[in-house]
Coordinates of C-alpha atoms in Angstrom, one line a residue:
M1 CA 0.0 0.0 -0.1
A2 CA 1.4 3.4 -0.9
N3 CA 2.0 5.8 2.0
H4 CA -1.0 8.1 2.6
A5 CA -0.6 10.6 5.5
L6 CA -3.6 12.3 7.3
V7 CA -2.2 15.5 8.8
V8 CA -4.5 16.7 11.5
G9 CA -4.0 20.3 12.1
V10 CA -2.5 21.0 8.6
S11 CA -2.9 24.7 9.0
G12 CA -0.7 25.0 12.2
I13 CA 3.1 25.4 12.5
V14 CA 3.9 21.7 12.7
G15 CA 1.1 20.3 10.5
S16 CA 1.9 22.7 7.6
A17 CA 5.7 21.7 7.9
T18 CA 4.9 18.1 8.1
S19 CA 2.6 18.1 5.2
R20 CA 5.1 19.8 3.0
L21 CA 7.8 17.4 3.8
L22 CA 5.8 14.3 3.3
A23 CA 4.4 15.7 -0.2
D24 CA 8.0 16.4 -1.2
Q25 CA 8.8 12.7 -0.2
G26 CA 6.1 11.7 -2.7
W27 CA 3.4 10.7 -0.3
Q28 CA -0.2 11.2 -0.8
V29 CA -1.2 13.8 1.7
T30 CA -4.6 14.7 3.2
G31 CA -4.7 17.9 5.3
L32 CA -7.3 18.1 7.9
A33 CA -8.3 21.4 9.7
R34 CA -11.4 23.4 10.4
N35 CA -10.6 25.7 7.6
P36 CA -7.6 24.3 5.6
K37 CA -5.9 26.4 2.9
A38 CA -5.0 25.0 -0.4
A39 CA -1.4 23.9 -0.9
D40 CA 0.5 22.2 -3.6
N41 CA 0.2 18.4 -3.7
I42 CA -2.0 18.3 -0.4
T43 CA -5.6 17.6 -0.4
P44 CA -7.6 19.8 1.9
L45 CA -10.2 18.4 4.2
A46 CA -12.6 20.4 6.4
A47 CA -14.0 19.0 9.6
D48 CA -14.6 19.9 13.3
L49 CA -12.7 17.6 15.4
L50 CA -15.3 17.9 18.2
D51 CA -18.2 16.9 16.0
P52 CA -18.0 13.1 15.8
A53 CA -20.8 12.8 13.2
S54 CA -19.4 15.4 10.8
L55 CA -15.8 14.1 11.2
A56 CA -17.0 10.5 10.5
S57 CA -18.7 11.9 7.4
A58 CA -15.7 13.9 6.2
L59 CA -13.3 10.9 6.8
E60 CA -15.6 8.2 5.4
G61 CA -13.9 6.0 2.9
L62 CA -10.5 7.8 3.6
K63 CA -7.7 5.1 3.9
P64 CA -4.6 6.8 5.3
T65 CA -1.7 4.5 6.3
H66 CA -0.1 7.2 8.7
V67 CA -1.9 9.7 10.9
Y68 CA -0.1 12.8 12.3
L69 CA -1.9 14.5 15.2
T70 CA -0.5 18.1 15.4
T71 CA -3.3 20.1 16.8
W72 CA -4.7 21.2 20.2
A73 CA -7.3 23.7 21.4
R74 CA -6.5 25.9 24.4
Q75 CA -9.2 26.1 27.1
A76 CA -9.8 28.0 30.2
T77 CA -8.8 25.3 32.6
E78 CA -6.7 22.2 32.6
A79 CA -9.8 20.1 33.1
E80 CA -11.4 21.7 30.0
N81 CA -8.1 21.1 28.1
I82 CA -8.1 17.4 29.1
R83 CA -11.8 17.1 28.1
V84 CA -11.6 18.9 24.8
N85 CA -8.2 17.7 23.5
S86 CA -8.6 14.1 24.5
A87 CA -12.0 14.0 22.6
M88 CA -10.4 15.4 19.5
I89 CA -7.8 12.6 19.5
R90 CA -10.5 10.0 20.2
N91 CA -13.0 11.2 17.5
V92 CA -10.3 11.3 14.8
L93 CA -9.2 7.6 15.6
D94 CA -12.7 6.4 16.1
A95 CA -13.5 7.8 12.7
L96 CA -10.8 6.2 11.0
R97 CA -11.4 2.7 12.5
P98 CA -13.9 1.3 10.0
T99 CA -11.4 1.1 7.1
G100 CA -8.5 -0.5 9.1
S101 CA -5.9 1.2 7.1
V102 CA -3.9 2.9 9.8
K103 CA -0.4 1.6 10.4
H104 CA 1.1 4.2 12.5
V105 CA 0.0 7.2 14.5
A106 CA 2.3 10.0 15.5
L107 CA 1.2 12.4 18.3
V108 CA 2.9 15.7 18.9
T109 CA 2.8 16.9 22.5
G110 CA 5.8 18.9 24.1
L111 CA 8.0 19.6 27.1
K112 CA 4.8 20.4 29.3
H113 CA 5.1 16.6 29.7
Y114 CA 8.1 17.3 32.1
L115 CA 7.2 20.8 33.2
G116 CA 3.4 20.5 33.9
P117 CA 0.4 22.2 32.3
F118 CA -0.1 25.9 32.1
E119 CA -1.9 26.0 35.5
A120 CA 1.1 24.5 37.2
Y121 CA 3.9 25.4 34.8
G122 CA 7.4 24.9 36.1
K123 CA 6.1 24.5 39.6
G124 CA 6.4 21.8 42.2
V125 CA 8.9 18.9 42.1
L126 CA 10.2 18.8 38.6
P127 CA 12.6 16.2 36.8
Q128 CA 16.4 17.4 36.6
T129 CA 17.5 18.6 33.2
P130 CA 18.3 17.7 30.6
F131 CA 14.8 16.1 30.3
R132 CA 14.8 12.4 29.2
E133 CA 12.0 10.4 27.8
E134 CA 12.3 7.8 30.6
Q135 CA 11.3 10.3 33.3
G136 CA 7.7 9.4 34.2
R137 CA 4.6 11.6 34.3
L138 CA 4.3 14.3 36.9
D139 CA 1.6 13.6 39.6
V140 CA -0.6 16.3 38.1
E141 CA -3.5 16.3 35.7
N142 CA -2.1 17.3 32.1
F143 CA -3.9 17.1 28.8
Y144 CA -0.8 15.7 27.1
Y145 CA -1.2 12.6 29.2
A146 CA -4.9 12.4 28.3
Q147 CA -3.9 12.7 24.6
E148 CA -1.4 9.9 24.9
D149 CA -3.8 7.7 26.7
E150 CA -6.2 8.0 23.9
V151 CA -3.5 7.0 21.3
F152 CA -2.2 4.1 23.5
A153 CA -5.8 2.7 23.9
A154 CA -6.6 3.0 20.2
A155 CA -3.3 1.4 19.1
E156 CA -3.9 -1.6 21.5
R157 CA -7.5 -2.0 20.2
D158 CA -6.8 -1.4 16.4
G159 CA -3.2 -2.8 16.0
F160 CA -1.3 0.2 14.7
T161 CA 2.1 1.4 16.0
W162 CA 2.5 4.8 17.6
S163 CA 5.1 7.5 18.5
V164 CA 4.9 10.6 20.7
H165 CA 6.9 13.6 19.9
R166 CA 8.0 16.0 22.6
P167 CA 9.4 19.3 21.1
H168 CA 10.5 22.4 23.0
T169 CA 9.3 25.8 21.8
I170 CA 8.6 25.4 18.1
T171 CA 9.7 27.9 15.4
G172 CA 7.8 28.2 12.3
V173 CA 5.2 30.0 10.3
A174 CA 1.4 29.8 10.7
V175 CA -1.1 32.6 11.0
G176 CA -3.5 32.1 13.9
N177 CA -1.3 29.7 15.8
A178 CA -1.9 29.8 19.6
M179 CA 1.9 29.2 20.5
N180 CA 4.2 31.2 18.1
M181 CA 7.3 32.6 19.6
A182 CA 9.2 33.5 16.5
T183 CA 6.4 35.4 14.9
T184 CA 5.6 37.1 18.1
L185 CA 9.2 38.3 18.4
A186 CA 9.2 39.4 14.8
V187 CA 6.2 41.4 15.2
Y188 CA 7.6 42.9 18.6
A189 CA 11.0 43.7 17.0
S190 CA 9.3 45.4 14.0
V191 CA 7.0 47.5 16.5
C192 CA 10.2 48.4 18.3
R193 CA 12.1 49.4 15.3
A194 CA 9.1 51.6 14.1
T195 CA 8.5 53.4 17.1
G196 CA 12.0 53.6 18.6
R197 CA 10.9 51.6 21.7
P198 CA 13.6 49.5 23.4
F199 CA 13.9 45.9 22.4
R200 CA 13.7 44.5 25.9
F201 CA 14.0 40.9 26.8
P202 CA 10.6 39.9 28.4
G203 CA 11.7 37.1 30.6
S204 CA 13.6 35.9 33.7
A205 CA 17.1 36.2 34.7
V206 CA 17.4 32.5 34.8
Q207 CA 16.3 32.2 31.2
W208 CA 18.6 35.0 30.2
N209 CA 21.7 33.2 31.7
S210 CA 20.8 29.5 31.4
L211 CA 21.3 27.1 28.6
T212 CA 18.1 26.3 26.5
D213 CA 17.1 24.8 23.2
M214 CA 14.3 25.1 20.7
T215 CA 12.7 23.0 17.9
D216 CA 12.4 24.1 14.2
A217 CA 9.1 22.9 12.8
R218 CA 11.1 21.4 9.9
Q219 CA 13.3 19.5 12.3
L220 CA 10.2 18.1 13.9
A221 CA 8.7 17.2 10.6
K222 CA 11.7 15.2 9.7
Q223 CA 11.4 13.2 13.0
L224 CA 7.8 12.7 12.4
H225 CA 8.6 11.1 9.0
W226 CA 11.5 9.1 10.4
A227 CA 9.7 7.7 13.5
S228 CA 6.7 6.6 11.5
T229 CA 8.8 4.7 8.9
T230 CA 11.6 3.3 11.1
P231 CA 10.7 0.1 13.0
A232 CA 13.1 0.8 15.8
A233 CA 11.1 3.9 16.6
A234 CA 7.8 2.3 16.8
N235 CA 6.0 2.6 20.2
Q236 CA 8.5 5.1 21.4
A237 CA 8.1 8.6 23.0
L238 CA 10.9 10.8 21.6
N239 CA 12.2 14.3 22.6
I240 CA 12.9 16.5 19.6
V241 CA 15.0 19.7 19.6
N242 CA 17.5 21.3 17.1
G243 CA 20.6 19.8 18.5
D244 CA 22.2 22.8 19.7
V245 CA 22.0 24.9 23.0
F246 CA 22.3 28.6 23.6
R247 CA 21.7 31.4 26.1
W248 CA 19.1 34.1 25.6
S249 CA 21.8 36.6 26.5
W250 CA 23.4 35.6 23.1
M251 CA 20.2 35.0 21.1
W252 CA 18.5 38.1 21.9
Q253 CA 21.3 40.2 20.4
R254 CA 21.2 38.0 17.3
I255 CA 17.6 38.7 16.8
A256 CA 18.1 42.4 17.2
D257 CA 20.9 42.4 14.8
W258 CA 18.7 40.8 12.1
F259 CA 16.1 43.5 12.5
G260 CA 18.7 46.2 12.5
I261 CA 17.9 47.4 16.1
E262 CA 19.8 47.7 19.4
A263 CA 19.0 45.1 22.1
A264 CA 18.3 46.9 25.3
P265 CA 20.5 45.9 28.2
F266 CA 18.9 43.3 30.4
D267 CA 18.4 44.8 34.0
G268 CA 17.4 41.3 35.6
Q269 CA 13.7 42.1 35.8
P270 CA 11.0 40.5 33.6
A271 CA 9.2 42.8 31.2
P272 CA 6.3 40.7 29.9
L273 CA 5.2 41.0 26.3
E274 CA 1.5 41.0 27.3
E275 CA 2.2 44.2 29.0
Q276 CA 4.6 45.7 26.6
M277 CA 2.4 44.8 23.6
A278 CA -0.9 45.4 25.2
G279 CA -1.5 48.7 23.1
D280 CA 0.2 47.6 19.9
A281 CA -2.7 46.8 17.8
A282 CA -3.1 50.5 16.5
T283 CA 0.6 50.7 15.9
W284 CA 0.4 47.4 13.8
L285 CA -2.4 48.9 11.8
D286 CA -0.2 51.8 10.8
L287 CA 2.5 49.3 9.8
V288 CA 0.1 47.3 7.8
A289 CA -1.0 50.4 5.8
K290 CA 2.3 51.8 5.3
H291 CA 4.0 48.6 4.2
D292 CA 0.8 46.9 2.7
L293 CA 1.1 43.9 4.8
A294 CA -1.1 40.8 4.6
E295 CA -2.5 40.5 8.1
A296 CA -4.0 43.4 9.9
D297 CA -5.1 41.5 13.1
I298 CA -2.0 41.5 15.2
T299 CA -3.7 38.7 17.5
R300 CA -3.5 36.2 14.7
L301 CA 0.2 36.7 14.5
T302 CA 1.4 37.0 18.1
S303 CA 0.9 34.9 21.2
P304 CA 2.6 37.1 24.0
W305 CA 1.2 35.0 26.8
H306 CA 3.0 31.9 25.5
T307 CA 6.3 33.7 24.8
D308 CA 6.1 35.1 28.3
A309 CA 5.5 31.6 29.8
D310 CA 8.6 30.2 28.0
L311 CA 10.9 33.1 28.6
G312 CA 9.6 33.8 32.2
R313 CA 10.4 30.3 33.4
P314 CA 12.4 30.2 36.8
I315 CA 14.2 26.9 35.8
E316 CA 16.8 25.8 33.1
V317 CA 15.2 23.9 30.4
V318 CA 17.4 21.7 28.3
T319 CA 16.3 18.6 26.4
D320 CA 18.2 15.3 26.0
M321 CA 18.1 13.7 22.3
S322 CA 20.2 10.6 23.1
K323 CA 17.3 8.1 22.5
S324 CA 16.7 9.3 19.0
R325 CA 20.3 9.6 18.1
K326 CA 20.8 6.0 19.2
L327 CA 17.8 4.9 17.1
G328 CA 19.4 6.6 14.0
F329 CA 17.8 10.1 13.8
V330 CA 20.8 12.5 13.4
D331 CA 19.4 15.6 11.9
Y332 CA 20.5 19.0 13.2
Q333 CA 19.4 22.7 12.8
A334 CA 21.0 25.7 14.2
S335 CA 18.6 27.6 16.3
D336 CA 19.6 31.2 15.2
G337 CA 19.2 30.0 11.6
A338 CA 15.7 28.8 12.4
F339 CA 14.8 32.1 13.8
F340 CA 16.2 33.8 10.7
A341 CA 14.4 31.4 8.3
V342 CA 11.1 32.3 10.0
F343 CA 11.8 36.0 9.7
E344 CA 12.7 35.7 6.1
Q345 CA 9.5 33.7 5.4
L346 CA 7.4 36.4 7.3
R347 CA 9.0 39.1 5.3
A348 CA 8.5 37.3 1.9
A349 CA 4.9 36.6 2.8
K350 CA 4.4 40.3 3.8
L351 CA 3.5 39.5 7.3
I352 CA 6.3 41.7 8.8
P353 CA 7.7 45.0 7.2

């Protein structure tokens, strides 16, 4: 049977990168989202993951061999995150069961597996860094765990293999994404350049000084493809980062240099972007008009709350990649280059000036 991928969440950072890679590899690719956009060699499919009947209708007769679950929906509480996000996974896998075509399901979660959910993020007793896959679940409710359990149960029932992928902060391009640091920083830097405001690091002294890592969406897509086609990676949970480490005290100046602005000296105190950017909607509209930009709604480009959560953490966050390396995944991406690639794509798409 030829490889046929169903990419769930195709309009997001991870889903779009994954669908492009698989299409380039010659796969048949179906991209599922609430409002998927047309893309070369990718068949769009619209459905609501929380409506089992409409989802079953949309997927009827579809026979994917591989399923990539790359989406989630943010809710007001972790209890609601669990209810909603586990239901989306369950509904997709239930709808695909009748054809019996699925050989592998890949689920993208993240480092909140180790750090805890938003309500308890980076608090309590956490495992030591670097985070390793054999470190067990925290004793706290977490929608990532609920998503995993849905995949595990369906795999046992339906006989497919699975993989779980745990990226750190993901860099990539997708308008309307709920967690998008690279685009958030690009918009922030553009506003600072236009207004003369200082380009201030928004996070904690710990993040400024400690080592950290990140995940390019293209790097994650490569691991998804590799794990779903490599027998040794079947039924494994896998960390995925670029392969380098850096300090924000170095990266902040690199980003400032790309935009041609000065990085403000860090005074050791957090300056959250939610506060710094609270009144930037009007400024952004001026930039849109001046530069004929493609997106006037600043909230569809930025997620200051998520960038603040990542950069405000009071602990070092470094991820171990030994498990994947031992199994044969050896791809690498420099993190500053990943940021620059996003900035170039944003500028080419007229999403930043």
